[in-house]
Amino acid sequence: QVQLVESGGGLVQPGGSLRLSCAASGSIFSINDMGWYRQAPGKQRELVAAITWGRSRNYADSVKGRFTISRDDAKKIVYLQMNSLRPEDTAVYYCNADISTSRWANRKLYWGQGTQVTVSS
């Protein structure tokens, strides 16, 4: 079984910062791409940032220059550092990871349960 568990969400004032973490655990052979998505009330889930095994990064235009994605493969954790937060960043943030559970298994996309980020004064 593979699990992704997010942490670090909460309430922050506009202009503030938060760092989200997502830890993968279970029967993991390798982790390929990892990413963060978010879903605001009444809106579709959207990509926030993604990072490949080779450390190539991709960001939504709305967060470029404010958010930074990184990963620690030894700890099997992906991070999202969020600075200069805005009320429109309010959403549930989900991590995902493309994981192989053995040398012979197909890769599968796993999702975390989500963590709430609220930006409000």
PDB file of C-alpha atoms in Angstrom:
ATOM      1  CA  GLN A   1       0.000   0.000   0.000  1.00  0.00           C
ATOM      2  CA  VAL A   2       1.169   3.518  -0.776  1.00  0.00           C
ATOM      3  CA  GLN A   3       0.052   6.605   1.109  1.00  0.00           C
ATOM      4  CA  LEU A   4       0.650  10.313   0.588  1.00  0.00           C
ATOM      5  CA  VAL A   5       0.066  12.511   3.616  1.00  0.00           C
ATOM      6  CA  GLU A   6       0.073  16.310   3.364  1.00  0.00           C
ATOM      7  CA  SER A   7       0.748  18.693   6.229  1.00  0.00           C
ATOM      8  CA  GLY A   8       1.463  22.369   6.803  1.00  0.00           C
ATOM      9  CA  GLY A   9      -1.818  23.966   5.796  1.00  0.00           C
ATOM     10  CA  GLY A  10      -3.599  26.552   7.888  1.00  0.00           C
ATOM     11  CA  LEU A  11      -4.792  30.117   8.159  1.00  0.00           C
ATOM     12  CA  VAL A  12      -2.393  32.887   7.137  1.00  0.00           C
ATOM     13  CA  GLN A  13      -2.729  36.602   6.496  1.00  0.00           C
ATOM     14  CA  PRO A  14      -2.244  38.064   3.014  1.00  0.00           C
ATOM     15  CA  GLY A  15       1.445  38.458   2.300  1.00  0.00           C
ATOM     16  CA  GLY A  16       2.344  35.625   4.637  1.00  0.00           C
ATOM     17  CA  SER A  17       4.059  32.311   3.983  1.00  0.00           C
ATOM     18  CA  LEU A  18       3.385  28.629   4.481  1.00  0.00           C
ATOM     19  CA  ARG A  19       5.324  25.493   3.651  1.00  0.00           C
ATOM     20  CA  LEU A  20       3.384  22.395   2.692  1.00  0.00           C
ATOM     21  CA  SER A  21       4.895  18.932   2.973  1.00  0.00           C
ATOM     22  CA  CYS A  22       3.751  15.663   1.450  1.00  0.00           C
ATOM     23  CA  ALA A  23       5.302  12.434   2.674  1.00  0.00           C
ATOM     24  CA  ALA A  24       5.045   9.202   0.731  1.00  0.00           C
ATOM     25  CA  SER A  25       5.128   5.883   2.567  1.00  0.00           C
ATOM     26  CA  GLY A  26       4.520   2.216   1.945  1.00  0.00           C
ATOM     27  CA  SER A  27       5.799  -0.207  -0.654  1.00  0.00           C
ATOM     28  CA  ILE A  28       7.721   2.198  -2.908  1.00  0.00           C
ATOM     29  CA  PHE A  29      10.375   1.197  -5.437  1.00  0.00           C
ATOM     30  CA  SER A  30      10.742   4.572  -7.152  1.00  0.00           C
ATOM     31  CA  ILE A  31       9.059   7.966  -7.281  1.00  0.00           C
ATOM     32  CA  ASN A  32       8.960   9.776 -10.595  1.00  0.00           C
ATOM     33  CA  ASP A  33       7.097  13.074 -11.053  1.00  0.00           C
ATOM     34  CA  MET A  34       5.597  14.772  -8.001  1.00  0.00           C
ATOM     35  CA  GLY A  35       3.238  17.691  -7.878  1.00  0.00           C
ATOM     36  CA  TRP A  36       0.842  19.953  -6.056  1.00  0.00           C
ATOM     37  CA  TYR A  37      -2.693  20.763  -7.148  1.00  0.00           C
ATOM     38  CA  ARG A  38      -5.362  22.902  -5.542  1.00  0.00           C
ATOM     39  CA  GLN A  39      -9.117  23.155  -5.627  1.00  0.00           C
ATOM     40  CA  ALA A  40     -11.039  26.214  -4.516  1.00  0.00           C
ATOM     41  CA  PRO A  41     -14.790  26.046  -3.728  1.00  0.00           C
ATOM     42  CA  GLY A  42     -16.807  25.857  -6.928  1.00  0.00           C
ATOM     43  CA  LYS A  43     -13.724  25.515  -9.119  1.00  0.00           C
ATOM     44  CA  GLN A  44     -11.937  22.671 -10.838  1.00  0.00           C
ATOM     45  CA  ARG A  45      -8.744  21.200  -9.454  1.00  0.00           C
ATOM     46  CA  GLU A  46      -5.748  22.916 -11.037  1.00  0.00           C
ATOM     47  CA  LEU A  47      -2.025  22.297 -11.229  1.00  0.00           C
ATOM     48  CA  VAL A  48       0.031  24.523  -8.955  1.00  0.00           C
ATOM     49  CA  ALA A  49       3.528  23.109  -9.419  1.00  0.00           C
ATOM     50  CA  ALA A  50       5.252  19.930 -10.508  1.00  0.00           C
ATOM     51  CA  ILE A  51       8.781  18.536 -10.265  1.00  0.00           C
ATOM     52  CA  THR A  52      10.298  15.670 -12.185  1.00  0.00           C
ATOM     53  CA  TRP A  53      12.788  13.068 -10.979  1.00  0.00           C
ATOM     54  CA  GLY A  54      15.437  15.138 -12.760  1.00  0.00           C
ATOM     55  CA  ARG A  55      14.367  18.301 -10.896  1.00  0.00           C
ATOM     56  CA  SER A  56      12.682  20.068 -13.814  1.00  0.00           C
ATOM     57  CA  ARG A  57       9.977  22.330 -12.416  1.00  0.00           C
ATOM     58  CA  ASN A  58       6.724  23.634 -13.821  1.00  0.00           C
ATOM     59  CA  TYR A  59       4.512  26.291 -12.229  1.00  0.00           C
ATOM     60  CA  ALA A  60       1.084  27.759 -12.837  1.00  0.00           C
ATOM     61  CA  ASP A  61       1.389  31.338 -14.075  1.00  0.00           C
ATOM     62  CA  SER A  62      -0.532  32.577 -11.039  1.00  0.00           C
ATOM     63  CA  VAL A  63       2.141  31.342  -8.601  1.00  0.00           C
ATOM     64  CA  LYS A  64       5.370  31.910 -10.529  1.00  0.00           C
ATOM     65  CA  GLY A  65       7.849  33.889  -8.474  1.00  0.00           C
ATOM     66  CA  ARG A  66       5.917  33.239  -5.248  1.00  0.00           C
ATOM     67  CA  PHE A  67       5.846  29.442  -4.848  1.00  0.00           C
ATOM     68  CA  THR A  68       8.733  26.982  -4.963  1.00  0.00           C
ATOM     69  CA  ILE A  69       8.455  23.209  -5.282  1.00  0.00           C
ATOM     70  CA  SER A  70      11.240  20.931  -4.084  1.00  0.00           C
ATOM     71  CA  ARG A  71      11.716  17.284  -3.157  1.00  0.00           C
ATOM     72  CA  ASP A  72      13.830  15.129  -0.867  1.00  0.00           C
ATOM     73  CA  ASP A  73      14.061  11.686  -2.402  1.00  0.00           C
ATOM     74  CA  ALA A  74      15.790  10.152   0.613  1.00  0.00           C
ATOM     75  CA  LYS A  75      12.835  11.145   2.810  1.00  0.00           C
ATOM     76  CA  LYS A  76      10.265  10.659   0.029  1.00  0.00           C
ATOM     77  CA  ILE A  77       8.858  14.142   0.634  1.00  0.00           C
ATOM     78  CA  VAL A  78       7.765  16.896  -1.727  1.00  0.00           C
ATOM     79  CA  TYR A  79       7.516  20.461  -0.451  1.00  0.00           C
ATOM     80  CA  LEU A  80       5.688  23.566  -1.573  1.00  0.00           C
ATOM     81  CA  GLN A  81       7.038  26.824  -0.199  1.00  0.00           C
ATOM     82  CA  MET A  82       4.376  29.486  -0.600  1.00  0.00           C
ATOM     83  CA  ASN A  83       5.325  33.142  -0.149  1.00  0.00           C
ATOM     84  CA  SER A  84       3.417  36.387  -0.680  1.00  0.00           C
ATOM     85  CA  LEU A  85       0.142  34.543  -0.253  1.00  0.00           C
ATOM     86  CA  ARG A  86      -3.035  36.102  -1.596  1.00  0.00           C
ATOM     87  CA  PRO A  87      -6.701  35.501  -0.752  1.00  0.00           C
ATOM     88  CA  GLU A  88      -7.111  33.861  -4.167  1.00  0.00           C
ATOM     89  CA  ASP A  89      -4.627  31.167  -3.081  1.00  0.00           C
ATOM     90  CA  THR A  90      -7.254  29.875  -0.663  1.00  0.00           C
ATOM     91  CA  ALA A  91      -8.011  26.262  -1.557  1.00  0.00           C
ATOM     92  CA  VAL A  92      -7.530  22.663  -0.569  1.00  0.00           C
ATOM     93  CA  TYR A  93      -4.043  21.655  -1.693  1.00  0.00           C
ATOM     94  CA  TYR A  94      -3.379  18.106  -2.842  1.00  0.00           C
ATOM     95  CA  CYS A  95      -0.098  16.415  -3.616  1.00  0.00           C
ATOM     96  CA  ASN A  96       0.373  13.620  -6.101  1.00  0.00           C
ATOM     97  CA  ALA A  97       3.194  11.310  -7.048  1.00  0.00           C
ATOM     98  CA  ASP A  98       3.871   8.921  -9.902  1.00  0.00           C
ATOM     99  CA  ILE A  99       5.110   5.801  -8.113  1.00  0.00           C
ATOM    100  CA  SER A 100       6.368   2.359  -8.995  1.00  0.00           C
ATOM    101  CA  THR A 101       5.932  -0.273  -6.298  1.00  0.00           C
ATOM    102  CA  SER A 102       8.451  -2.689  -7.783  1.00  0.00           C
ATOM    103  CA  ARG A 103      10.960  -2.984 -10.631  1.00  0.00           C
ATOM    104  CA  TRP A 104       8.336  -4.792 -12.711  1.00  0.00           C
ATOM    105  CA  ALA A 105       5.172  -2.922 -11.702  1.00  0.00           C
ATOM    106  CA  ASN A 106       3.555  -0.251 -13.830  1.00  0.00           C
ATOM    107  CA  ARG A 107       3.723   3.307 -12.562  1.00  0.00           C
ATOM    108  CA  LYS A 108       0.593   4.622 -10.860  1.00  0.00           C
ATOM    109  CA  LEU A 109      -0.500   8.089  -9.809  1.00  0.00           C
ATOM    110  CA  TYR A 110      -1.290   8.443  -6.118  1.00  0.00           C
ATOM    111  CA  TRP A 111      -3.005  11.364  -4.366  1.00  0.00           C
ATOM    112  CA  GLY A 112      -2.968  12.708  -0.848  1.00  0.00           C
ATOM    113  CA  GLN A 113      -6.088  13.576   1.106  1.00  0.00           C
ATOM    114  CA  GLY A 114      -5.580  17.335   0.882  1.00  0.00           C
ATOM    115  CA  THR A 115      -4.759  20.136   3.295  1.00  0.00           C
ATOM    116  CA  GLN A 116      -6.685  23.387   3.645  1.00  0.00           C
ATOM    117  CA  VAL A 117      -4.917  26.697   3.032  1.00  0.00           C
ATOM    118  CA  THR A 118      -6.870  29.827   3.907  1.00  0.00           C
ATOM    119  CA  VAL A 119      -5.479  33.297   3.213  1.00  0.00           C
ATOM    120  CA  SER A 120      -7.483  35.930   5.020  1.00  0.00           C
ATOM    121  CA  SER A 121      -7.068  38.931   7.265  1.00  0.00           C
TER     122      SER A 121
END
